[in-house]
Tab-separated table of C-alpha atoms in Angstrom:
chain	number	residue	atom	x	y	z
A	23	MET	CA	-5.340	-41.745	-16.806
A	24	VAL	CA	-8.477	-40.407	-14.971
A	25	LYS	CA	-10.501	-37.548	-16.880
A	26	ILE	CA	-10.365	-33.819	-15.426
A	27	SER	CA	-12.585	-31.287	-16.173
A	28	MET	CA	-13.614	-28.002	-15.220
A	29	TYR	CA	-15.953	-25.219	-15.209
A	30	THR	CA	-14.027	-21.623	-14.605
A	31	LEU	CA	-14.934	-18.193	-15.362
A	32	SER	CA	-12.172	-16.082	-17.843
A	33	THR	CA	-11.801	-13.510	-15.288
A	34	CYS	CA	-11.193	-15.530	-11.864
A	35	PRO	CA	-7.675	-15.631	-10.667
A	36	PHE	CA	-8.408	-18.890	-8.600
A	37	CYS	CA	-9.746	-20.094	-11.795
A	38	ARG	CA	-6.335	-19.309	-13.449
A	39	LYS	CA	-4.118	-20.860	-10.853
A	40	THR	CA	-6.269	-24.308	-11.344
A	41	LYS	CA	-5.553	-24.312	-14.913
A	42	LYS	CA	-1.810	-23.196	-14.313
A	43	TYR	CA	-1.808	-26.337	-11.629
A	44	PHE	CA	-2.479	-28.879	-13.918
A	45	ARG	CA	-0.612	-27.512	-16.994
A	46	ASP	CA	2.836	-26.895	-14.840
A	47	ARG	CA	2.047	-30.634	-14.508
A	48	GLY	CA	1.653	-32.000	-17.764
A	49	ILE	CA	-1.730	-33.149	-16.579
A	50	PRO	CA	-4.368	-33.141	-19.642
A	51	PHE	CA	-7.877	-31.385	-18.683
A	52	ASP	CA	-11.062	-30.351	-20.416
A	53	TYR	CA	-12.382	-27.106	-19.357
A	54	VAL	CA	-15.361	-24.485	-20.260
A	55	ASP	CA	-15.015	-20.717	-19.333
A	56	TYR	CA	-18.697	-20.240	-17.953
A	57	ASP	CA	-18.891	-16.386	-18.719
A	58	THR	CA	-17.949	-16.714	-22.244
A	59	ALA	CA	-20.245	-19.530	-22.954
A	60	ASN	CA	-23.256	-19.167	-24.603
A	61	GLU	CA	-26.788	-19.059	-22.958
A	62	LYS	CA	-28.061	-22.572	-23.424
A	63	GLU	CA	-24.363	-24.017	-22.355
A	64	GLN	CA	-24.680	-21.686	-19.424
A	65	GLU	CA	-27.972	-23.462	-18.520
A	66	ARG	CA	-26.645	-26.888	-18.923
A	67	ILE	CA	-23.357	-26.105	-17.012
A	68	ALA	CA	-25.392	-24.479	-13.978
A	69	ALA	CA	-27.604	-27.752	-13.702
A	70	ASP	CA	-24.874	-30.118	-14.003
A	71	MET	CA	-22.877	-27.992	-11.015
A	72	MET	CA	-26.087	-28.608	-8.849
A	73	LYS	CA	-27.139	-31.770	-9.880
A	74	GLN	CA	-23.487	-32.526	-8.317
A	75	THR	CA	-23.101	-30.387	-5.554
A	76	ASP	CA	-26.292	-28.103	-5.249
A	77	HIS	CA	-23.508	-24.821	-5.718
A	78	ILE	CA	-22.686	-22.792	-8.485
A	79	ALA	CA	-18.999	-22.003	-7.788
A	80	PHE	CA	-15.848	-21.784	-9.323
A	81	PRO	CA	-13.214	-23.098	-10.331
A	82	PHE	CA	-15.776	-26.433	-10.498
A	83	VAL	CA	-13.234	-29.248	-10.886
A	84	ARG	CA	-14.020	-32.987	-11.530
A	85	ILE	CA	-11.220	-35.713	-10.920
A	86	GLY	CA	-12.662	-38.863	-12.431
A	87	ASP	CA	-16.075	-38.789	-10.313
A	88	THR	CA	-14.995	-36.433	-7.559
A	89	VAL	CA	-15.603	-32.672	-7.329
A	90	VAL	CA	-13.635	-30.396	-5.684
A	91	ILE	CA	-15.056	-26.793	-5.623
A	92	GLY	CA	-12.146	-23.945	-5.452
A	93	PHE	CA	-8.100	-23.668	-5.949
A	94	ASN	CA	-7.457	-26.691	-3.592
A	95	PRO	CA	-3.864	-28.423	-5.000
A	96	ASP	CA	-3.690	-30.559	-2.086
A	97	ARG	CA	-6.971	-32.017	-2.649
A	98	TYR	CA	-6.025	-32.152	-6.413
A	99	GLU	CA	-2.907	-34.029	-5.506
A	100	LEU	CA	-4.540	-36.338	-3.009
A	101	LEU	CA	-7.480	-37.569	-5.787
A	102	LEU	CA	-4.270	-38.045	-8.575
A	103	LYS	CA	-2.642	-40.113	-6.294
A	104	ALA	CA	-5.571	-42.104	-5.570
A	105	GLU	CA	-6.627	-42.721	-9.248
A	106	LYS	CA	-2.948	-43.684	-9.532
A	107	SER	CA	-2.658	-46.380	-7.374
A	108	GLN	CA	-6.212	-47.341	-8.247
A	109	ALA	CA	-4.983	-47.725	-12.059
A	110	ALA	CA	-1.976	-49.730	-10.959
A	111	ALA	CA	-3.976	-51.875	-8.675
A	112	THR	CA	-6.366	-53.233	-12.015
């Protein structure tokens, strides 16, 4: 299965919705709550986000090599289906 990781804020309602979306579907993911991370980790996260998208915005969801900023279940679904199809073809 494709690797899913995200940067979120512990107080962000859209970040909570994003985590719930994946949990409700039984899709494993890793996440880091930016606001509860230490300063060094926050710097690393910010640098990673800027490198990927030139933006710092939450939730920041990486599905495989693709980044989705914001709560966007339609986009998540498309990416997950594409990954499934690609895995089935190999």
